[in-house]
Coordinates of C-alpha atoms in Angstrom, one line a residue:
Chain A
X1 CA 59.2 -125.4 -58.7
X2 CA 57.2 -122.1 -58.6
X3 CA 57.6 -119.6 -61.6
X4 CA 59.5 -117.3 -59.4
X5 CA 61.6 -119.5 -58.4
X6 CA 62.3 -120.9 -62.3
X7 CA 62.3 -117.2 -62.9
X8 CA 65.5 -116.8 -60.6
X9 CA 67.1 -119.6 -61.6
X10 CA 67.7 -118.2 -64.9
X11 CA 71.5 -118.2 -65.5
X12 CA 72.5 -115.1 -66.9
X13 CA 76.1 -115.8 -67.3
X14 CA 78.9 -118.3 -65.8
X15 CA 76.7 -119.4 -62.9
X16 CA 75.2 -116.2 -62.1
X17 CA 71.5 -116.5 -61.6
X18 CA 69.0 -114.0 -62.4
X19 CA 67.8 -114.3 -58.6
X20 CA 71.3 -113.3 -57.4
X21 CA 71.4 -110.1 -59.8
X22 CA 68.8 -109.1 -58.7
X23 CA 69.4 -109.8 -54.9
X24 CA 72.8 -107.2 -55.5
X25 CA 70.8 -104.6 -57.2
X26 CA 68.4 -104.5 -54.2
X27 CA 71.6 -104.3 -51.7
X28 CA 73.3 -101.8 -53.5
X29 CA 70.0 -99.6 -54.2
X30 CA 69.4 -99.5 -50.5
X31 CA 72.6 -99.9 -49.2
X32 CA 74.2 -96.7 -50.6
X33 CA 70.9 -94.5 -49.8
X34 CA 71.4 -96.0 -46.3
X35 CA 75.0 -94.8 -45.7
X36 CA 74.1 -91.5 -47.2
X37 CA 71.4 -91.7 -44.5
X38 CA 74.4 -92.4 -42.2
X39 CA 76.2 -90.0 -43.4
X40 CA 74.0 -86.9 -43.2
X41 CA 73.3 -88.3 -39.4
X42 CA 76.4 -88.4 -38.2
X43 CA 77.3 -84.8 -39.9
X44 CA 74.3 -83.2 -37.8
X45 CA 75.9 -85.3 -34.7
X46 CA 79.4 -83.9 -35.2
X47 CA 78.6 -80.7 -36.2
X48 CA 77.9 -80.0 -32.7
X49 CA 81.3 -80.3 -31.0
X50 CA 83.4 -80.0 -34.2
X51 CA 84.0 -77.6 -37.2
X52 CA 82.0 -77.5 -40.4
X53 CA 84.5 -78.8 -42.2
X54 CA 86.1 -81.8 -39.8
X55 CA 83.0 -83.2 -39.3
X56 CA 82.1 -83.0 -43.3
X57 CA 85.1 -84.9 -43.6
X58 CA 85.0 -87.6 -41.2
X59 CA 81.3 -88.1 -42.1
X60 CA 82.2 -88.5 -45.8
X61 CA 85.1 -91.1 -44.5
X62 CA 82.3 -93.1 -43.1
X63 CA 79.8 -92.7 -46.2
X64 CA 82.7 -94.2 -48.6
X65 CA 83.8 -96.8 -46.0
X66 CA 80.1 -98.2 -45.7
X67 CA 79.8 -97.8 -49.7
X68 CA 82.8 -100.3 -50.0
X69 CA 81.0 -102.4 -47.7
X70 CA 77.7 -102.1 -49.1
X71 CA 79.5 -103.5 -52.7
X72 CA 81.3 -105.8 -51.9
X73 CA 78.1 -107.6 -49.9
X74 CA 76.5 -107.1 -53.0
X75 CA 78.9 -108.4 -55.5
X76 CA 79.7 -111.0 -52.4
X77 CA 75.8 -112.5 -53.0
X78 CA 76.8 -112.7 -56.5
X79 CA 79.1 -115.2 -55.8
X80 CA 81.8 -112.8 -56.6
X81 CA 85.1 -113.6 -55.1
X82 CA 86.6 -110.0 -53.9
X83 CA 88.8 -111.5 -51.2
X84 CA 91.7 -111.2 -53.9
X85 CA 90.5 -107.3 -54.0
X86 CA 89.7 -106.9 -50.5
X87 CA 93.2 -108.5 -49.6
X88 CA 95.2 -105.7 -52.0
X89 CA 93.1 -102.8 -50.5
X90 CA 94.3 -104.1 -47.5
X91 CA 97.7 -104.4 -48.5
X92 CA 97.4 -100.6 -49.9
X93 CA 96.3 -99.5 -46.9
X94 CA 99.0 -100.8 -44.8
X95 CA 101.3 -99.0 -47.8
X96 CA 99.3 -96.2 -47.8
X97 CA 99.2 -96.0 -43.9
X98 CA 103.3 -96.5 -43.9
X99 CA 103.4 -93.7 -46.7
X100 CA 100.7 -91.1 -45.2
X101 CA 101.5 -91.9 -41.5
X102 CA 102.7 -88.2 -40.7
X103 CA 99.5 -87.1 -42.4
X104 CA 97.4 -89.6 -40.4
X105 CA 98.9 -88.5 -37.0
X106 CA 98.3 -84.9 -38.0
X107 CA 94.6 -85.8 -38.8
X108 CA 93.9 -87.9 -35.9
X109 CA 95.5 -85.5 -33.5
X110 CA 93.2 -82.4 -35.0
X111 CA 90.7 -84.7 -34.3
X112 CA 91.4 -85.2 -30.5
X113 CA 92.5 -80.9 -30.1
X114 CA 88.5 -80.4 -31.6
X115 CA 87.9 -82.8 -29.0
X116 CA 89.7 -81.3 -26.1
X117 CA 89.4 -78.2 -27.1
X118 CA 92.6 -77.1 -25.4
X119 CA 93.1 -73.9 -27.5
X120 CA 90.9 -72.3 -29.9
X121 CA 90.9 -69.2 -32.9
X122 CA 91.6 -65.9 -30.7
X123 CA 93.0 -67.5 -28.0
X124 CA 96.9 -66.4 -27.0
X125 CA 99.0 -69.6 -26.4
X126 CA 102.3 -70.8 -25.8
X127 CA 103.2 -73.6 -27.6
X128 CA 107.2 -75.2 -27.4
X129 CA 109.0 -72.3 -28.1
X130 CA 106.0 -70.7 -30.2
X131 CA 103.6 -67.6 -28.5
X132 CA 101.2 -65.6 -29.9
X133 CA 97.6 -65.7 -31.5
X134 CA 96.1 -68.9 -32.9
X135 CA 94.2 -67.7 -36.2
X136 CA 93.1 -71.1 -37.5
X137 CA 93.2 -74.9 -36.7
X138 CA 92.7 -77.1 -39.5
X139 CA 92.6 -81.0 -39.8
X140 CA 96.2 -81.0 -40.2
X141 CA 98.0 -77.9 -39.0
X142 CA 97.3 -75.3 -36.3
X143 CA 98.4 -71.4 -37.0
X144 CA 99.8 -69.3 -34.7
X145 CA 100.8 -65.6 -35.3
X146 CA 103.6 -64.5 -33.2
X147 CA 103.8 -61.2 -31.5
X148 CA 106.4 -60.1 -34.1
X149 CA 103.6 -60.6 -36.8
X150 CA 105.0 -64.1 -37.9
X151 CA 103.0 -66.9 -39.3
X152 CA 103.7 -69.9 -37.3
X153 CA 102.3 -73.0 -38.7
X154 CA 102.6 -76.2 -36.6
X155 CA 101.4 -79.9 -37.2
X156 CA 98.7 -80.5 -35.3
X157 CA 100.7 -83.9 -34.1
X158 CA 103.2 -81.5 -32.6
X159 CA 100.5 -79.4 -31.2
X160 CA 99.0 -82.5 -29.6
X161 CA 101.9 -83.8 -28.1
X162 CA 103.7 -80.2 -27.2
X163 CA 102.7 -78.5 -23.4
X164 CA 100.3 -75.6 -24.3
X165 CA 99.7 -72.9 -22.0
X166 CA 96.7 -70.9 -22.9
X167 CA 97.1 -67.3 -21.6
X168 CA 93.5 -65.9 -21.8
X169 CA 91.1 -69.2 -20.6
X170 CA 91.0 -67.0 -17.4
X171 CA 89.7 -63.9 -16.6
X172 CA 92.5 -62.9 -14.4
X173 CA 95.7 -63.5 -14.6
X174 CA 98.8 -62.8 -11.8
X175 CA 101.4 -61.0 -12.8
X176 CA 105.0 -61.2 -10.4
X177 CA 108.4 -59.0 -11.0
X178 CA 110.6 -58.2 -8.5
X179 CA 112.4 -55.2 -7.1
X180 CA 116.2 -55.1 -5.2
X181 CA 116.3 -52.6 -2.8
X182 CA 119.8 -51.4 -1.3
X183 CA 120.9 -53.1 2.2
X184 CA 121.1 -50.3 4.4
X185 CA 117.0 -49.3 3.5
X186 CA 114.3 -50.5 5.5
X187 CA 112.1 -53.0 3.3
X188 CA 109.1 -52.3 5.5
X189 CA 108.9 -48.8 4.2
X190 CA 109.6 -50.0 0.5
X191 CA 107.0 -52.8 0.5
X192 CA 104.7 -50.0 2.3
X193 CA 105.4 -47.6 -0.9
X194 CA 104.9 -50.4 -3.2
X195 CA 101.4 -51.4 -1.9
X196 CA 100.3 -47.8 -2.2
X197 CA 101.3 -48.2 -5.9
X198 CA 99.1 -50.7 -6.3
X199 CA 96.2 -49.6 -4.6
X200 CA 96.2 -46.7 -6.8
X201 CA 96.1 -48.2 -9.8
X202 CA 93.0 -49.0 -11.4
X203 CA 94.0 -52.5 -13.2
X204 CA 95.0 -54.3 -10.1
X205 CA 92.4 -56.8 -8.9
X206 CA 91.7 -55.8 -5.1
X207 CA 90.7 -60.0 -4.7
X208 CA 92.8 -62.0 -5.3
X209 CA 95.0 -59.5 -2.8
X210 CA 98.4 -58.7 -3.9
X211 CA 101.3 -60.7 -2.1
X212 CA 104.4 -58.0 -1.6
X213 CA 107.2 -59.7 0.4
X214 CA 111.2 -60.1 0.9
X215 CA 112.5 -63.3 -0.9
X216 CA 115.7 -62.6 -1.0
X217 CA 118.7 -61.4 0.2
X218 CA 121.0 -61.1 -3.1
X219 CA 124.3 -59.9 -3.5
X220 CA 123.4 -56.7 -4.1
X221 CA 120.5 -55.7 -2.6
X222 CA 117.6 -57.2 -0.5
X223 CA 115.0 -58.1 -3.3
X224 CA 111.2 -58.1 -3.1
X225 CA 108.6 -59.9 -4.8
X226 CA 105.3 -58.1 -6.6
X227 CA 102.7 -60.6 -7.4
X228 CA 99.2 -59.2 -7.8
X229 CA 96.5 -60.3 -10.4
X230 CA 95.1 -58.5 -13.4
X231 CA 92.4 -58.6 -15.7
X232 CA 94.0 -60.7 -18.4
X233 CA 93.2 -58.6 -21.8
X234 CA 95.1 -55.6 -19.6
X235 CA 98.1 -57.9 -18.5
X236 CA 100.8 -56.7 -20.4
X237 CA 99.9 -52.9 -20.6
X238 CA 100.1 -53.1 -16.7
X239 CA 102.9 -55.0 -16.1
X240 CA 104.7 -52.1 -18.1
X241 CA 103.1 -49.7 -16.2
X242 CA 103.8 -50.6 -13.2
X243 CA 107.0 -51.5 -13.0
X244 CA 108.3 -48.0 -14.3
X245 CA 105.5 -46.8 -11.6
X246 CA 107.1 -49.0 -8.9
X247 CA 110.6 -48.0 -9.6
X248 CA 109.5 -44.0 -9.2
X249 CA 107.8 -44.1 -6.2
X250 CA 110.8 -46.0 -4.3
X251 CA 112.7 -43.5 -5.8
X252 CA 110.5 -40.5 -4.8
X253 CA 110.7 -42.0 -1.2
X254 CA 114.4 -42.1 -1.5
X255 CA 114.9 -45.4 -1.1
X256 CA 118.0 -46.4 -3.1
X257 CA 117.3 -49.2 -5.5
X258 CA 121.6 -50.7 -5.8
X259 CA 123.6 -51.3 -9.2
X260 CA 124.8 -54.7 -8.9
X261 CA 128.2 -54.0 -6.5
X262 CA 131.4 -56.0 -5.8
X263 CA 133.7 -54.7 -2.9
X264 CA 137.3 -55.7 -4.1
X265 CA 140.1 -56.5 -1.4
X266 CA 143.4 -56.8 -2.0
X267 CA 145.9 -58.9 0.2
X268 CA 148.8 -56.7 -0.1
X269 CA 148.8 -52.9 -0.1
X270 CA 148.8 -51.3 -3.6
X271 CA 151.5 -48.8 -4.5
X272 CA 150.3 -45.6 -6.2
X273 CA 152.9 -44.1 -8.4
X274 CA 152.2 -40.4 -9.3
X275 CA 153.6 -39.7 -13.5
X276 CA 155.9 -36.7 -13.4
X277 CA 156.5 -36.5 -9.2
X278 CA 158.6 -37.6 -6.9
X279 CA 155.2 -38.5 -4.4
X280 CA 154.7 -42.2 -3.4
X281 CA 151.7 -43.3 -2.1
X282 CA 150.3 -46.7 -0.8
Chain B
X1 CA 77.0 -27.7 -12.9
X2 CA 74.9 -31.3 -12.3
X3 CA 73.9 -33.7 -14.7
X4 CA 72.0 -33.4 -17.5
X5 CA 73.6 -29.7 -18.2
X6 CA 74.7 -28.5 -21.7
X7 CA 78.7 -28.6 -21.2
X8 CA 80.6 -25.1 -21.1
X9 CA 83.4 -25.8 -19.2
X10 CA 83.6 -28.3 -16.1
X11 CA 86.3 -29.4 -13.5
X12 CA 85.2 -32.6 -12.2
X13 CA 88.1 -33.8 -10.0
X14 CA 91.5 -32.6 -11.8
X15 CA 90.1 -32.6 -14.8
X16 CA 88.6 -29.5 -16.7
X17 CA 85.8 -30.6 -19.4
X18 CA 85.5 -27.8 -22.1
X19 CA 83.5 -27.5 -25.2
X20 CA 83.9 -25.1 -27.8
X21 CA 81.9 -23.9 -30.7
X22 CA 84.0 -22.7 -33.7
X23 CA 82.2 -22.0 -37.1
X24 CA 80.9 -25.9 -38.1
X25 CA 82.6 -27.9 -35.1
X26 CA 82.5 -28.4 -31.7
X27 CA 86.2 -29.0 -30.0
X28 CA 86.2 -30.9 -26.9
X29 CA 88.7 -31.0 -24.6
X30 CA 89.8 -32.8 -20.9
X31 CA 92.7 -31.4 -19.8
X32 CA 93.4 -35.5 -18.1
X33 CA 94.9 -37.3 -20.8
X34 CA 95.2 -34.1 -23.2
X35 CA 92.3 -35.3 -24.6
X36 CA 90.9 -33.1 -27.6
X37 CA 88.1 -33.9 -29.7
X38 CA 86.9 -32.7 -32.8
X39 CA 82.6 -32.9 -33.5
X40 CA 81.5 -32.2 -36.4
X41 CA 77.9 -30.4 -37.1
X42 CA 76.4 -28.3 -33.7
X43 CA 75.9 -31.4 -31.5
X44 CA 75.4 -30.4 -27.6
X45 CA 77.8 -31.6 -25.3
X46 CA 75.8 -32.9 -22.1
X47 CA 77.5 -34.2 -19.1
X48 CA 75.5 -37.5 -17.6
X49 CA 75.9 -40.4 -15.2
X50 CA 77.2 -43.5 -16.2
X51 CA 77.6 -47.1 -15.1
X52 CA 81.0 -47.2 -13.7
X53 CA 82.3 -49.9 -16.0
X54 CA 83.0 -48.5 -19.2
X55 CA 86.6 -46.5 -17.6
X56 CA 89.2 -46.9 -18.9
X57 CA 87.9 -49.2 -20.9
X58 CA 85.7 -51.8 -20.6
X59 CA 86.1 -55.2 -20.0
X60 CA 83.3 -56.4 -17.4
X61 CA 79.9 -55.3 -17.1
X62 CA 79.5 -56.3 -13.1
X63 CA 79.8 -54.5 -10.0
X64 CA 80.7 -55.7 -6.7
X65 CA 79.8 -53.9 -4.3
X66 CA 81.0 -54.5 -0.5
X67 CA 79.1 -54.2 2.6
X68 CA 81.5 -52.2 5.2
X69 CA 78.3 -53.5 8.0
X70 CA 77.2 -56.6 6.9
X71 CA 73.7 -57.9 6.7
X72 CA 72.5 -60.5 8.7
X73 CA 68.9 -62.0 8.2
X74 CA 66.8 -64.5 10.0
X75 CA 64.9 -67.1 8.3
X76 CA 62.9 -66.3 5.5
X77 CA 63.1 -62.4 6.8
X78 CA 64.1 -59.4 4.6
X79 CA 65.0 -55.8 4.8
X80 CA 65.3 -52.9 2.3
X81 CA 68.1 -51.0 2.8
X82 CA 70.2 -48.4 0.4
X83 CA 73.5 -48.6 -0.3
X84 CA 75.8 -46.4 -2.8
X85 CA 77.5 -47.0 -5.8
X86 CA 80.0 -45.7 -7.8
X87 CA 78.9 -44.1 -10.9
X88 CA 81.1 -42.5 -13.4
X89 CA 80.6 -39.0 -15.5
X90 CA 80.3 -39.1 -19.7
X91 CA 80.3 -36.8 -21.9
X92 CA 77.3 -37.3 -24.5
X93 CA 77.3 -35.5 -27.8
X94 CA 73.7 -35.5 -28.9
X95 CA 73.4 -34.7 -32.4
X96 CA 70.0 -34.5 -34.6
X97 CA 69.4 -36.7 -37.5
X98 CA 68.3 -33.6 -39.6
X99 CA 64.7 -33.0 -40.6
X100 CA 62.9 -29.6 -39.4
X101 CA 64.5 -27.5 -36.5
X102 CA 64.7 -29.2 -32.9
X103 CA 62.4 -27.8 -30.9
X104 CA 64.1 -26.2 -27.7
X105 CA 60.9 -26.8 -26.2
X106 CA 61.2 -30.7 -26.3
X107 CA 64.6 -30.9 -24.7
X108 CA 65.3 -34.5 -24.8
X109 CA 67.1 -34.6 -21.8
X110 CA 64.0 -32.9 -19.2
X111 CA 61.5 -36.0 -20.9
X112 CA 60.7 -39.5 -19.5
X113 CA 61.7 -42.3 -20.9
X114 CA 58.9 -43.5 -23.0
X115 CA 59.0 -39.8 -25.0
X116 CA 62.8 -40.3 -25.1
X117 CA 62.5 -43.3 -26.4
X118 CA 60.2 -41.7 -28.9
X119 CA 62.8 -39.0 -29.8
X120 CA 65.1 -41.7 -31.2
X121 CA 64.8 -41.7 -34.4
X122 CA 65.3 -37.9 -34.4
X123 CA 68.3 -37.3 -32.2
X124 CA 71.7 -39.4 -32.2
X125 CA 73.8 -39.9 -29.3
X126 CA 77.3 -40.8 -28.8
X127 CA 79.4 -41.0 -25.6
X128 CA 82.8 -38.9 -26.6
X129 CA 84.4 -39.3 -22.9
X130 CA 84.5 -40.9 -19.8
X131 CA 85.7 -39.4 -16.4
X132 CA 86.1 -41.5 -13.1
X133 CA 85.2 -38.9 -10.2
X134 CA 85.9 -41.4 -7.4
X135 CA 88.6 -44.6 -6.4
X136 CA 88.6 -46.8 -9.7
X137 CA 89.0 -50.2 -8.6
X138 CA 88.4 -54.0 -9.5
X139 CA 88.3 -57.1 -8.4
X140 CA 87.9 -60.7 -8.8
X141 CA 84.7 -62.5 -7.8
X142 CA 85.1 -66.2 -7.9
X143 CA 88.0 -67.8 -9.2
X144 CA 90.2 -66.5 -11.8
X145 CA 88.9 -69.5 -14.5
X146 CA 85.3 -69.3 -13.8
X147 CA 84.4 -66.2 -12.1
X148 CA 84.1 -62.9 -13.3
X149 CA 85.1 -59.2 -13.3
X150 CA 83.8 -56.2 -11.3
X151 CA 84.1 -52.5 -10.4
X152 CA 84.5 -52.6 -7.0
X153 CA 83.1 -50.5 -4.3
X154 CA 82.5 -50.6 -0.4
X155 CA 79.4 -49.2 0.7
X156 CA 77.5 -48.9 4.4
X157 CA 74.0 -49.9 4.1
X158 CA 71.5 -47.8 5.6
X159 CA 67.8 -47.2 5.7
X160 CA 67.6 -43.9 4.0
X161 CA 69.4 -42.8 0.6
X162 CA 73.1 -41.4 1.0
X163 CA 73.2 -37.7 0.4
X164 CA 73.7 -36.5 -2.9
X165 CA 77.4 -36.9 -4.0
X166 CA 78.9 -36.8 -7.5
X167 CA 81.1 -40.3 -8.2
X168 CA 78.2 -42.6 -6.9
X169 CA 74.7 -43.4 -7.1
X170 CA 72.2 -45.0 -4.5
X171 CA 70.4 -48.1 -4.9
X172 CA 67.3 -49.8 -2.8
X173 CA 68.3 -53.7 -1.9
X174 CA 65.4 -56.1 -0.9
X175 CA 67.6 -58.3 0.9
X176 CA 66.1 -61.7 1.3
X177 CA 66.7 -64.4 2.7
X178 CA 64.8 -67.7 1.6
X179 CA 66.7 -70.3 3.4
X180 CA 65.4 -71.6 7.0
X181 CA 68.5 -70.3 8.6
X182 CA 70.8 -67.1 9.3
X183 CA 72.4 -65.6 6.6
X184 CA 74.9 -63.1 6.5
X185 CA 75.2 -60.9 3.9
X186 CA 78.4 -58.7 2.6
X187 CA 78.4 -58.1 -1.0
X188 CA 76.0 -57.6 -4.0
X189 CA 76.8 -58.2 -7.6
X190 CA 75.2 -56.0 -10.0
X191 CA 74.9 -56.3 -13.9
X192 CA 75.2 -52.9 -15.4
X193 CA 73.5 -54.4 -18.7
X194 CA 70.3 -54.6 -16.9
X195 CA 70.2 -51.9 -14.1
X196 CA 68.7 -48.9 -14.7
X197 CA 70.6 -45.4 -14.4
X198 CA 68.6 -42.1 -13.8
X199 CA 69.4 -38.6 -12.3
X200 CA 67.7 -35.0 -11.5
X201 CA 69.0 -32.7 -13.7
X202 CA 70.8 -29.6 -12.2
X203 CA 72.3 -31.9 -9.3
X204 CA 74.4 -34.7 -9.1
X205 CA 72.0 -36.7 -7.9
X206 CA 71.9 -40.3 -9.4
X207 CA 70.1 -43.7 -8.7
X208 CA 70.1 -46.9 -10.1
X209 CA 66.0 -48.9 -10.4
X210 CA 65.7 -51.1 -7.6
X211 CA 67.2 -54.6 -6.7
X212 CA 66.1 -57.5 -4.6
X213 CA 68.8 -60.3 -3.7
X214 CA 67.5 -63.2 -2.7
X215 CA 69.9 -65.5 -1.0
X216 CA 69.4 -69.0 -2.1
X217 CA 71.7 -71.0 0.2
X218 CA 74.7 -69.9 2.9
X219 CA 77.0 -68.9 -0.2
X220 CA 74.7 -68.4 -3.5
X221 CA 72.3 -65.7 -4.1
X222 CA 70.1 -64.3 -7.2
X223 CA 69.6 -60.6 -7.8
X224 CA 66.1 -59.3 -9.6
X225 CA 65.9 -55.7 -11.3
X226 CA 62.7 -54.1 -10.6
X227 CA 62.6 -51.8 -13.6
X228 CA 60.1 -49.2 -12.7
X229 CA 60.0 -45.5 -13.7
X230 CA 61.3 -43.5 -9.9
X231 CA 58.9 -40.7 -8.9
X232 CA 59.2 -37.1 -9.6
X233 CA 61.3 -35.6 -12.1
X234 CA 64.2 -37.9 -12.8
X235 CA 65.7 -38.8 -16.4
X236 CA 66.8 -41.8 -17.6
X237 CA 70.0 -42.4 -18.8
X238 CA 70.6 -42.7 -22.5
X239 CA 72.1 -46.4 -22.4
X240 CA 75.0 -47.0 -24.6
X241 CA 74.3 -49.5 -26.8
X242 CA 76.7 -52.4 -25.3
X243 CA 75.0 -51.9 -22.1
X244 CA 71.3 -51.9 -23.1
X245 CA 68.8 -53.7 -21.1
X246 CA 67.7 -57.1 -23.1
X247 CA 63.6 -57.6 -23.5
X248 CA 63.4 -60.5 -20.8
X249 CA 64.3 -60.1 -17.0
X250 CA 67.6 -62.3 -16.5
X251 CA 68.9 -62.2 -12.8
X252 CA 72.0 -62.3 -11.6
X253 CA 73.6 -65.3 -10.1
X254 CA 76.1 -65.0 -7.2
X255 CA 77.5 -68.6 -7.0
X256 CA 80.7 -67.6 -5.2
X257 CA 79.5 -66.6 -2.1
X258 CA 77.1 -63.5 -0.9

């Protein structure tokens, strides 16, 4: 037998050998510089498609999962037995998955909206019952402030699995209302007056063409539809211009916009009684 | 009253531009909007073209303008031709930085643009107002998730420049066509940020530097900026900051049809 190989045959204690110290040291010392290797790689790679701070998160997830790894290979050489330890880390993680399963969902659906990217800060969405601003997305929750200048905060799981309609990912967006003119009025005439309306206004798009048109004949009044597109950062300022813009011009043109009317009939003649005379009247 | 003039009082349209000196200040006023306007110091009020995109607010840079004839070219042939655009009228306030009296001499308005250029770090400029002498319009080109914004404007194309005219501004189109079959043209996008905006003072003469379009394929199209100092005694344009001319020629792509 070769010195060396006396040399790591030296028990150090209860059947470990000098050799297979030695053998765990040299795991350890590269295996952890490794995974931090790992680590700062795949930071740099997520970086690119996800915030500063998710992908220093995930990338530290991975760094402490391969530094598990790297120790128990080394204490594994060692002759160690860590399937007793290994088995309860498993069995706490299956707790710890049971206990922390909202927080997992949250975190793994902020993962896939970085991903997918379906909203982000600045942008004005709808989501459930929730409109406004979103100021922040985190790992777990994604903030909304509301038009009223509340602070909605919502689970990102909630977010992910909610129908978001994101107001502002195009550059124009159509705006439609609708206008009742009365019965007896000629519609050609009011959708004429309309359409001069919105040629003169500055804010609506002259492609994609507005659409004016009757669509339907209501109890009232005949009504007309208004859809024409907008730039979207001047959607709401128009659509409260022109409406009140709309409704004066028709007015100007004397075209009679109706109050919602009901023509009641009665089956038998009414009898009008005059107080304080002897009249009768039907 | 034309371009480049010290502001007394103006009508341009409905609207009557005023400036008034009182003791330390300068009160502007447009009677469109009740706008009123307090300046501070003795800065001169000038009235000047300017790219039709920042009224009433601004929230493209791009111009579309539409060809009422359209264009059509042969294989790999080209024409210039000139065709208007809109242009709208601003108010500058040009103020000096301090340092020894301006000299009335070096009016910074009557000087090209390398010796404005040179002015800068003696006189500030600010545009206070912005009034829309013609049809404001915009439009859509492209779709609405990908394309983009423009002031829009229908011009006829013709082989000398339109007359004089305040509201728009002429520009010379190399129209090119370098695919091996006909082309027609009806529109050109233009990028305020790097077109050029100049005028004769005293008129209301104004002209953009020159553009070539060269269409690319049945529906795509580039357009070059041939920046160039025009002939005789026009002015630049003082370019606001947000619609300053980068260092490297970028062209405009028209992906969406030409």
């Amino acid at each position: 037998m070769s010195l060396l190989g006396e040399i790591s045959g030296i028990e150090i204690i209860g059947g470990v050998t000098l050799g297979k110290l030695l053998a765990m040291i040299l795991i350890i010392a590269v295996g952890i510089p490794v995974a931090y290797i790992v680590k700062r790689i795949s930071y740099k790679a997520l970086v690119r498609f996800l915030p500063k701070e998710i992908a220093g998160a995930v990338s530290r997830i991975i760094y402490y999962a391969l530094v598990v790894a790297v120790v128990v290979s080394g204490f594994g050489t060692m002759g160690v037995d860590l399937t007793g330890i290994v088995i309860a880390g498993g069995i706490m993680g299956i707790i710890l998955g049971f206990a922390l399963q909202s927080i997992t969902a949250n975190m793994v659906s902020g993962l896939f909206i970085f991903w997918e990217r379906p909203l982000k800060p600045g942008d004005v969405v709808e989501i459930g019952s929730v409109i406004g601003r979103v100021v922040d997305i985190s790992i777990m929750s994604t903030k909304i402030m509301g038009f009223d200048g509340v602070l909605v905060r919502i689970p990102n799981a909630k977010v992910f699995d909610s129908v978001i309609r994101n107001y502002i990912v195009a550059v124009a967006r159509r705006l439609e209302f609708k206008a009742s003119i009365a019965y007896h009025e000629d519609a050609e005439k009011a959708i004429a007056v309309i359409a001069e309306v919105l040629d003169k206004h500055p804010m609506v798009l002259v492609e994609p063409q507005p659409d004016i048109f009757v669509s339907n004949l209501g109890d009232s009044g005949v009504e007309i539809t208004v859809r024409c597109w907008v730039p979207t950062s001047e959607w709401y300022p128009t659509l409260k211009d022109l409406l009140w813009k709309i409704k004066k011009a028709l007015s100007d043109a004397g075209i009679e916009i109706p109050f919602p009317q009901n023509d009641v009939w009665f089956r038998s003649p009414l009898e009008v009684r005059l107080i304080g005379g002897e009249q009768k009247g039907q | 009253m034309g371009y480049g003039e010290e502001l007394g009082e103006a009508v341009i349209n409905e609207c009557t531009l005023s400036a008034e000196t009182r003791g330390g200040y300068v009160v502007y006023r447009n009677t469109c909007g009740g706008v009123e306007k307090i300046l501070a110091g003795k800065p001169r009020l000038v009235v000047l073209p300017i790219y039709p995109v920042l009224y009433p607010k601004m929230f493209t840079t791009y111009i579309l303008v539409m060809l009422s004839t359209p264009v059509h070219l042969g294989p790999e042939e080209e024409v210039a031709l000139y065709i208007d655009t809109p242009v709208d009228v601003a108010v500058y306030a040009f103020q000096e930085r301090g340092g020894p009296e301006r000299d009335t001499a070096m009016d910074v308005l009557a000087m090209p643009l390398k010796a404005l250029s040179s002015m800068a770090g003696r006189e500030e400029f600010t545009i206070i107002d912005v009034v829309a002498p013609g049809r404001v319009k915009y439009t859509l080109y492209g779709m609405p998730e990908t394309g983009v914004l423009a002031r829009h404007h229908v011009s006829s194309p013709g082989p000398e420049p339109p007359p004089a005219r305040l509201g728009t501004a002429y520009i010379r189109v190399v129209f090119r066509n370098r695919t091996r079959e006909w082309v027609t043209v009806t529109r050109i996008l233009l990028d305020a940020r790097k077109l050029r905006l100049w005028y004769r003072r005293g008129t209301w003469e104004a002209f953009y530097s020159r553009a070539v379009m060269t269409v690319t394929s049945r529906s795509t199209a580039s357009v070059d900026y041939v920046s160039e100092r025009p002939s005789g005694d026009a002015v630049a344009v003082p370019d606001p900051e947000e619609l300053r001319p980068g260092r490297l020629p970028v062209a405009t792509d028209m992906l969406w049809g030409v």
